[in-house]
Amino acid sequence: MPSQGIFITLEGDDGVGKSTLARALATALEGEGLPYLLTSEPGATTLGRELRRLLLGGPLELSPWAELFLFAADRAQHVREVILPALNEGKVVLCERFTDSTIAYQGYGRGLDLEAVRQVCLLASGGLAPHLTLLLDMEPQEALARKPQFDCIGGEDLEFHRRVRKGFLALASQDPQRVVVIEASRPQGEVAAVAWGYVRRLLDTLSG
């Protein structure tokens, strides 16, 4: 286990099983006796919880740019208050959603300028990037059938989520060394086993 910790993100559209996988990976890490932190965006800090209320079901109609900056504010606080301290303690940080989600949703989904979105993400994260990203991929229609509508950002239609999926897959193709795509429609146990294989290899590589 490296002294500076390991940062792993779980990405994918609404309903693909990120939370279920995060818990399974946390259980595996605990079984190995490895210190870890399980966290997610938005809403992992006091500020983040207020922002989450505005972003997911608040009374305001947000412009796409306002939405982007609220997510960025959540991330800036999350990195400073939660993620970096855990990494400095040598923990494995498992984070549901990070920069890739912002690019996929606000860039590809909302149609904001991709380079501008990337720059906002870079500033918000302070340049922090995951060692590994597990991208759970599934047809949006199947994924959304699993997810209560009130939990989805903006309650967007199927075409929006198809654009988001396209964005995630584009990001995976652009950075194959970091992002691995896992077919999320298979049984949960199989998904967890495949994901743990990637995590285990990363742990071995960084500890070697």
PDB file of C-alpha atoms in Angstrom:
ATOM      1  CA  MET A   1       0.000   0.000   0.000  1.00  0.00           C
ATOM      2  CA  PRO A   2       1.602   3.321  -1.066  1.00  0.00           C
ATOM      3  CA  SER A   3       2.035   5.995   1.614  1.00  0.00           C
ATOM      4  CA  GLN A   4       0.115   8.672  -0.276  1.00  0.00           C
ATOM      5  CA  GLY A   5      -3.097   6.731  -0.774  1.00  0.00           C
ATOM      6  CA  ILE A   6      -4.969   5.681  -3.903  1.00  0.00           C
ATOM      7  CA  PHE A   7      -7.814   7.547  -5.571  1.00  0.00           C
ATOM      8  CA  ILE A   8     -10.436   5.442  -7.393  1.00  0.00           C
ATOM      9  CA  THR A   9     -13.598   6.858  -8.950  1.00  0.00           C
ATOM     10  CA  LEU A  10     -16.787   5.089  -9.979  1.00  0.00           C
ATOM     11  CA  GLU A  11     -18.582   6.615 -12.923  1.00  0.00           C
ATOM     12  CA  GLY A  12     -21.612   6.019 -15.116  1.00  0.00           C
ATOM     13  CA  ASP A  13     -25.119   7.231 -15.760  1.00  0.00           C
ATOM     14  CA  ASP A  14     -27.917   7.175 -13.192  1.00  0.00           C
ATOM     15  CA  GLY A  15     -28.983   3.674 -12.183  1.00  0.00           C
ATOM     16  CA  VAL A  16     -25.963   1.672 -13.365  1.00  0.00           C
ATOM     17  CA  GLY A  17     -25.060   0.452  -9.868  1.00  0.00           C
ATOM     18  CA  LYS A  18     -22.266   2.727  -8.658  1.00  0.00           C
ATOM     19  CA  SER A  19     -23.379   2.738  -5.020  1.00  0.00           C
ATOM     20  CA  THR A  20     -23.778  -1.039  -4.942  1.00  0.00           C
ATOM     21  CA  LEU A  21     -20.332  -1.519  -6.436  1.00  0.00           C
ATOM     22  CA  ALA A  22     -18.770   1.033  -4.079  1.00  0.00           C
ATOM     23  CA  ARG A  23     -20.077  -0.908  -1.078  1.00  0.00           C
ATOM     24  CA  ALA A  24     -18.812  -4.195  -2.503  1.00  0.00           C
ATOM     25  CA  LEU A  25     -15.339  -2.737  -3.079  1.00  0.00           C
ATOM     26  CA  ALA A  26     -15.313  -1.241   0.409  1.00  0.00           C
ATOM     27  CA  THR A  27     -16.113  -4.674   1.837  1.00  0.00           C
ATOM     28  CA  ALA A  28     -13.265  -6.204  -0.192  1.00  0.00           C
ATOM     29  CA  LEU A  29     -10.807  -3.567   1.009  1.00  0.00           C
ATOM     30  CA  GLU A  30     -11.910  -4.103   4.591  1.00  0.00           C
ATOM     31  CA  GLY A  31     -11.378  -7.837   4.146  1.00  0.00           C
ATOM     32  CA  GLU A  32      -7.806  -7.109   3.067  1.00  0.00           C
ATOM     33  CA  GLY A  33      -7.265  -4.903   6.102  1.00  0.00           C
ATOM     34  CA  LEU A  34      -6.713  -1.816   3.961  1.00  0.00           C
ATOM     35  CA  PRO A  35      -7.771   1.638   5.194  1.00  0.00           C
ATOM     36  CA  TYR A  36     -10.338   3.249   2.914  1.00  0.00           C
ATOM     37  CA  LEU A  37     -12.823   6.085   2.598  1.00  0.00           C
ATOM     38  CA  LEU A  38     -16.130   5.777   0.768  1.00  0.00           C
ATOM     39  CA  THR A  39     -17.453   9.109  -0.510  1.00  0.00           C
ATOM     40  CA  SER A  40     -19.572  10.575  -3.302  1.00  0.00           C
ATOM     41  CA  GLU A  41     -20.567  13.730  -5.141  1.00  0.00           C
ATOM     42  CA  PRO A  42     -22.452  15.915  -4.691  1.00  0.00           C
ATOM     43  CA  GLY A  43     -23.071  16.239  -0.968  1.00  0.00           C
ATOM     44  CA  ALA A  44     -20.087  14.878   0.990  1.00  0.00           C
ATOM     45  CA  THR A  45     -19.512  18.089   2.970  1.00  0.00           C
ATOM     46  CA  THR A  46     -21.711  20.550   4.831  1.00  0.00           C
ATOM     47  CA  LEU A  47     -21.537  22.915   1.869  1.00  0.00           C
ATOM     48  CA  GLY A  48     -22.052  20.011  -0.502  1.00  0.00           C
ATOM     49  CA  ARG A  49     -25.274  18.964   1.187  1.00  0.00           C
ATOM     50  CA  GLU A  50     -26.712  22.442   0.662  1.00  0.00           C
ATOM     51  CA  LEU A  51     -25.603  22.405  -2.968  1.00  0.00           C
ATOM     52  CA  ARG A  52     -27.051  18.925  -3.464  1.00  0.00           C
ATOM     53  CA  ARG A  53     -30.414  20.198  -2.256  1.00  0.00           C
ATOM     54  CA  LEU A  54     -30.313  22.887  -4.940  1.00  0.00           C
ATOM     55  CA  LEU A  55     -29.067  20.556  -7.652  1.00  0.00           C
ATOM     56  CA  LEU A  56     -31.314  17.561  -6.984  1.00  0.00           C
ATOM     57  CA  GLY A  57     -34.859  18.648  -6.506  1.00  0.00           C
ATOM     58  CA  GLY A  58     -34.537  22.246  -5.404  1.00  0.00           C
ATOM     59  CA  PRO A  59     -37.168  24.829  -6.429  1.00  0.00           C
ATOM     60  CA  LEU A  60     -34.762  26.741  -8.674  1.00  0.00           C
ATOM     61  CA  GLU A  61     -34.504  26.358 -12.423  1.00  0.00           C
ATOM     62  CA  LEU A  62     -30.766  26.449 -12.945  1.00  0.00           C
ATOM     63  CA  SER A  63     -29.072  27.459 -16.160  1.00  0.00           C
ATOM     64  CA  PRO A  64     -26.560  24.874 -17.431  1.00  0.00           C
ATOM     65  CA  TRP A  65     -23.672  27.169 -16.500  1.00  0.00           C
ATOM     66  CA  ALA A  66     -25.030  27.766 -12.998  1.00  0.00           C
ATOM     67  CA  GLU A  67     -25.412  24.001 -12.586  1.00  0.00           C
ATOM     68  CA  LEU A  68     -21.806  23.491 -13.686  1.00  0.00           C
ATOM     69  CA  PHE A  69     -20.465  26.013 -11.189  1.00  0.00           C
ATOM     70  CA  LEU A  70     -22.475  24.536  -8.329  1.00  0.00           C
ATOM     71  CA  PHE A  71     -21.006  21.116  -9.057  1.00  0.00           C
ATOM     72  CA  ALA A  72     -17.569  22.739  -9.233  1.00  0.00           C
ATOM     73  CA  ALA A  73     -18.067  24.402  -5.852  1.00  0.00           C
ATOM     74  CA  ASP A  74     -19.114  21.064  -4.362  1.00  0.00           C
ATOM     75  CA  ARG A  75     -15.987  19.413  -5.787  1.00  0.00           C
ATOM     76  CA  ALA A  76     -13.592  22.111  -4.613  1.00  0.00           C
ATOM     77  CA  GLN A  77     -14.828  21.733  -1.041  1.00  0.00           C
ATOM     78  CA  HIS A  78     -14.959  17.936  -1.300  1.00  0.00           C
ATOM     79  CA  VAL A  79     -11.345  17.691  -2.486  1.00  0.00           C
ATOM     80  CA  ARG A  80     -10.034  20.035   0.180  1.00  0.00           C
ATOM     81  CA  GLU A  81     -12.116  18.809   3.117  1.00  0.00           C
ATOM     82  CA  VAL A  82     -12.499  15.074   2.447  1.00  0.00           C
ATOM     83  CA  ILE A  83     -10.472  13.549  -0.377  1.00  0.00           C
ATOM     84  CA  LEU A  84      -7.011  15.070   0.080  1.00  0.00           C
ATOM     85  CA  PRO A  85      -6.887  14.478   3.850  1.00  0.00           C
ATOM     86  CA  ALA A  86      -7.802  10.806   3.310  1.00  0.00           C
ATOM     87  CA  LEU A  87      -5.168  10.398   0.584  1.00  0.00           C
ATOM     88  CA  ASN A  88      -2.565  12.046   2.806  1.00  0.00           C
ATOM     89  CA  GLU A  89      -3.421   9.475   5.470  1.00  0.00           C
ATOM     90  CA  GLY A  90      -2.628   6.711   2.975  1.00  0.00           C
ATOM     91  CA  LYS A  91      -6.222   5.555   2.452  1.00  0.00           C
ATOM     92  CA  VAL A  92      -7.877   4.104  -0.621  1.00  0.00           C
ATOM     93  CA  VAL A  93     -10.520   6.672  -1.560  1.00  0.00           C
ATOM     94  CA  LEU A  94     -13.549   5.286  -3.403  1.00  0.00           C
ATOM     95  CA  CYS A  95     -15.529   8.186  -4.845  1.00  0.00           C
ATOM     96  CA  GLU A  96     -18.849   7.917  -6.680  1.00  0.00           C
ATOM     97  CA  ARG A  97     -18.685  10.563  -9.408  1.00  0.00           C
ATOM     98  CA  PHE A  98     -15.909  13.050 -10.034  1.00  0.00           C
ATOM     99  CA  THR A  99     -14.672  15.094 -12.992  1.00  0.00           C
ATOM    100  CA  ASP A 100     -15.800  12.602 -15.639  1.00  0.00           C
ATOM    101  CA  SER A 101     -19.412  12.989 -14.527  1.00  0.00           C
ATOM    102  CA  THR A 102     -19.243  16.753 -14.926  1.00  0.00           C
ATOM    103  CA  ILE A 103     -17.812  16.478 -18.427  1.00  0.00           C
ATOM    104  CA  ALA A 104     -20.338  13.807 -19.424  1.00  0.00           C
ATOM    105  CA  TYR A 105     -23.422  15.528 -17.959  1.00  0.00           C
ATOM    106  CA  GLN A 106     -22.708  19.226 -18.364  1.00  0.00           C
ATOM    107  CA  GLY A 107     -20.492  18.928 -21.436  1.00  0.00           C
ATOM    108  CA  TYR A 108     -22.000  16.153 -23.513  1.00  0.00           C
ATOM    109  CA  GLY A 109     -25.454  16.142 -21.911  1.00  0.00           C
ATOM    110  CA  ARG A 110     -26.115  19.871 -21.577  1.00  0.00           C
ATOM    111  CA  GLY A 111     -24.021  20.819 -24.602  1.00  0.00           C
ATOM    112  CA  LEU A 112     -21.677  23.234 -22.838  1.00  0.00           C
ATOM    113  CA  ASP A 113     -18.313  23.888 -24.435  1.00  0.00           C
ATOM    114  CA  LEU A 114     -16.197  20.853 -23.578  1.00  0.00           C
ATOM    115  CA  GLU A 115     -12.917  22.712 -23.183  1.00  0.00           C
ATOM    116  CA  ALA A 116     -14.532  25.246 -20.864  1.00  0.00           C
ATOM    117  CA  VAL A 117     -16.042  22.453 -18.777  1.00  0.00           C
ATOM    118  CA  ARG A 118     -12.651  20.732 -18.577  1.00  0.00           C
ATOM    119  CA  GLN A 119     -11.011  23.947 -17.378  1.00  0.00           C
ATOM    120  CA  VAL A 120     -13.638  24.465 -14.676  1.00  0.00           C
ATOM    121  CA  CYS A 121     -13.128  20.853 -13.569  1.00  0.00           C
ATOM    122  CA  LEU A 122      -9.371  21.312 -13.459  1.00  0.00           C
ATOM    123  CA  LEU A 123      -9.687  24.387 -11.279  1.00  0.00           C
ATOM    124  CA  ALA A 124     -12.257  22.804  -8.964  1.00  0.00           C
ATOM    125  CA  SER A 125     -10.217  19.639  -8.423  1.00  0.00           C
ATOM    126  CA  GLY A 126      -6.909  21.446  -8.061  1.00  0.00           C
ATOM    127  CA  GLY A 127      -5.551  19.129 -10.733  1.00  0.00           C
ATOM    128  CA  LEU A 128      -6.331  15.991  -8.728  1.00  0.00           C
ATOM    129  CA  ALA A 129      -6.944  12.986 -10.999  1.00  0.00           C
ATOM    130  CA  PRO A 130      -7.908   9.398 -10.135  1.00  0.00           C
ATOM    131  CA  HIS A 131      -5.419   6.558 -10.351  1.00  0.00           C
ATOM    132  CA  LEU A 132      -8.267   4.414 -11.713  1.00  0.00           C
ATOM    133  CA  THR A 133     -11.800   5.051 -12.929  1.00  0.00           C
ATOM    134  CA  LEU A 134     -14.336   2.236 -13.112  1.00  0.00           C
ATOM    135  CA  LEU A 135     -16.964   3.188 -15.690  1.00  0.00           C
ATOM    136  CA  LEU A 136     -20.163   1.164 -15.385  1.00  0.00           C
ATOM    137  CA  ASP A 137     -21.843   1.085 -18.778  1.00  0.00           C
ATOM    138  CA  MET A 138     -25.431   0.149 -19.567  1.00  0.00           C
ATOM    139  CA  GLU A 139     -28.148   1.114 -22.029  1.00  0.00           C
ATOM    140  CA  PRO A 140     -29.791   4.239 -20.531  1.00  0.00           C
ATOM    141  CA  GLN A 141     -33.321   2.857 -20.813  1.00  0.00           C
ATOM    142  CA  GLU A 142     -32.356  -0.172 -18.721  1.00  0.00           C
ATOM    143  CA  ALA A 143     -30.388   1.908 -16.223  1.00  0.00           C
ATOM    144  CA  LEU A 144     -33.130   4.480 -15.648  1.00  0.00           C
ATOM    145  CA  ALA A 145     -35.671   1.735 -14.992  1.00  0.00           C
ATOM    146  CA  ARG A 146     -33.622   0.949 -11.874  1.00  0.00           C
ATOM    147  CA  LYS A 147     -33.482   4.523 -10.595  1.00  0.00           C
ATOM    148  CA  PRO A 148     -36.270   6.615  -9.011  1.00  0.00           C
ATOM    149  CA  GLN A 149     -36.820   9.658 -11.207  1.00  0.00           C
ATOM    150  CA  PHE A 150     -36.578  12.069  -8.292  1.00  0.00           C
ATOM    151  CA  ASP A 151     -32.955  11.094  -7.749  1.00  0.00           C
ATOM    152  CA  CYS A 152     -31.870  11.938 -11.285  1.00  0.00           C
ATOM    153  CA  ILE A 153     -30.437  15.338 -12.097  1.00  0.00           C
ATOM    154  CA  GLY A 154     -33.161  17.430 -13.657  1.00  0.00           C
ATOM    155  CA  GLY A 155     -35.384  14.437 -14.459  1.00  0.00           C
ATOM    156  CA  GLU A 156     -33.989  14.534 -17.996  1.00  0.00           C
ATOM    157  CA  ASP A 157     -35.329  12.524 -20.913  1.00  0.00           C
ATOM    158  CA  LEU A 158     -33.836   9.434 -22.518  1.00  0.00           C
ATOM    159  CA  GLU A 159     -32.014  11.365 -25.242  1.00  0.00           C
ATOM    160  CA  PHE A 160     -30.159  13.391 -22.632  1.00  0.00           C
ATOM    161  CA  HIS A 161     -28.961  10.201 -20.954  1.00  0.00           C
ATOM    162  CA  ARG A 162     -27.892   8.770 -24.309  1.00  0.00           C
ATOM    163  CA  ARG A 163     -25.693  11.825 -24.800  1.00  0.00           C
ATOM    164  CA  VAL A 164     -24.294  11.354 -21.310  1.00  0.00           C
ATOM    165  CA  ARG A 165     -23.457   7.725 -22.049  1.00  0.00           C
ATOM    166  CA  LYS A 166     -21.783   8.761 -25.287  1.00  0.00           C
ATOM    167  CA  GLY A 167     -19.734  11.242 -23.290  1.00  0.00           C
ATOM    168  CA  PHE A 168     -18.596   8.677 -20.754  1.00  0.00           C
ATOM    169  CA  LEU A 169     -17.551   6.256 -23.501  1.00  0.00           C
ATOM    170  CA  ALA A 170     -15.695   9.043 -25.300  1.00  0.00           C
ATOM    171  CA  LEU A 171     -13.788   9.835 -22.114  1.00  0.00           C
ATOM    172  CA  ALA A 172     -12.913   6.160 -21.708  1.00  0.00           C
ATOM    173  CA  SER A 173     -11.563   5.980 -25.253  1.00  0.00           C
ATOM    174  CA  GLN A 174      -9.494   9.139 -24.692  1.00  0.00           C
ATOM    175  CA  ASP A 175      -7.867   7.837 -21.505  1.00  0.00           C
ATOM    176  CA  PRO A 176      -7.812   4.003 -21.639  1.00  0.00           C
ATOM    177  CA  GLN A 177      -4.929   3.764 -19.169  1.00  0.00           C
ATOM    178  CA  ARG A 178      -7.111   5.262 -16.435  1.00  0.00           C
ATOM    179  CA  VAL A 179     -10.705   4.457 -17.402  1.00  0.00           C
ATOM    180  CA  VAL A 180     -11.906   0.864 -17.661  1.00  0.00           C
ATOM    181  CA  VAL A 181     -15.394   0.111 -18.973  1.00  0.00           C
ATOM    182  CA  ILE A 182     -17.387  -2.594 -17.191  1.00  0.00           C
ATOM    183  CA  GLU A 183     -20.632  -3.995 -18.587  1.00  0.00           C
ATOM    184  CA  ALA A 184     -23.072  -3.130 -15.795  1.00  0.00           C
ATOM    185  CA  SER A 185     -26.074  -5.171 -16.968  1.00  0.00           C
ATOM    186  CA  ARG A 186     -24.463  -8.434 -15.816  1.00  0.00           C
ATOM    187  CA  PRO A 187     -25.211  -9.761 -12.290  1.00  0.00           C
ATOM    188  CA  GLN A 188     -23.952  -7.590  -9.443  1.00  0.00           C
ATOM    189  CA  GLY A 189     -21.576 -10.258  -8.192  1.00  0.00           C
ATOM    190  CA  GLU A 190     -19.899 -10.485 -11.588  1.00  0.00           C
ATOM    191  CA  VAL A 191     -19.598  -6.712 -11.836  1.00  0.00           C
ATOM    192  CA  ALA A 192     -17.990  -6.581  -8.389  1.00  0.00           C
ATOM    193  CA  ALA A 193     -15.570  -9.395  -9.227  1.00  0.00           C
ATOM    194  CA  VAL A 194     -14.417  -7.717 -12.447  1.00  0.00           C
ATOM    195  CA  ALA A 195     -14.049  -4.352 -10.725  1.00  0.00           C
ATOM    196  CA  TRP A 196     -12.129  -5.839  -7.804  1.00  0.00           C
ATOM    197  CA  GLY A 197      -9.727  -7.436 -10.269  1.00  0.00           C
ATOM    198  CA  TYR A 198      -8.814  -3.998 -11.621  1.00  0.00           C
ATOM    199  CA  VAL A 199      -8.514  -2.551  -8.114  1.00  0.00           C
ATOM    200  CA  ARG A 200      -6.358  -5.450  -6.941  1.00  0.00           C
ATOM    201  CA  ARG A 201      -3.986  -5.022  -9.890  1.00  0.00           C
ATOM    202  CA  LEU A 202      -3.691  -1.309  -9.166  1.00  0.00           C
ATOM    203  CA  LEU A 203      -2.916  -1.966  -5.507  1.00  0.00           C
ATOM    204  CA  ASP A 204      -0.247  -4.492  -6.465  1.00  0.00           C
ATOM    205  CA  THR A 205       1.286  -2.163  -9.056  1.00  0.00           C
ATOM    206  CA  LEU A 206       1.484   0.848  -6.750  1.00  0.00           C
ATOM    207  CA  SER A 207       2.753  -1.235  -3.859  1.00  0.00           C
ATOM    208  CA  GLY A 208       5.445  -2.987  -5.920  1.00  0.00           C
TER     209      GLY A 208
END
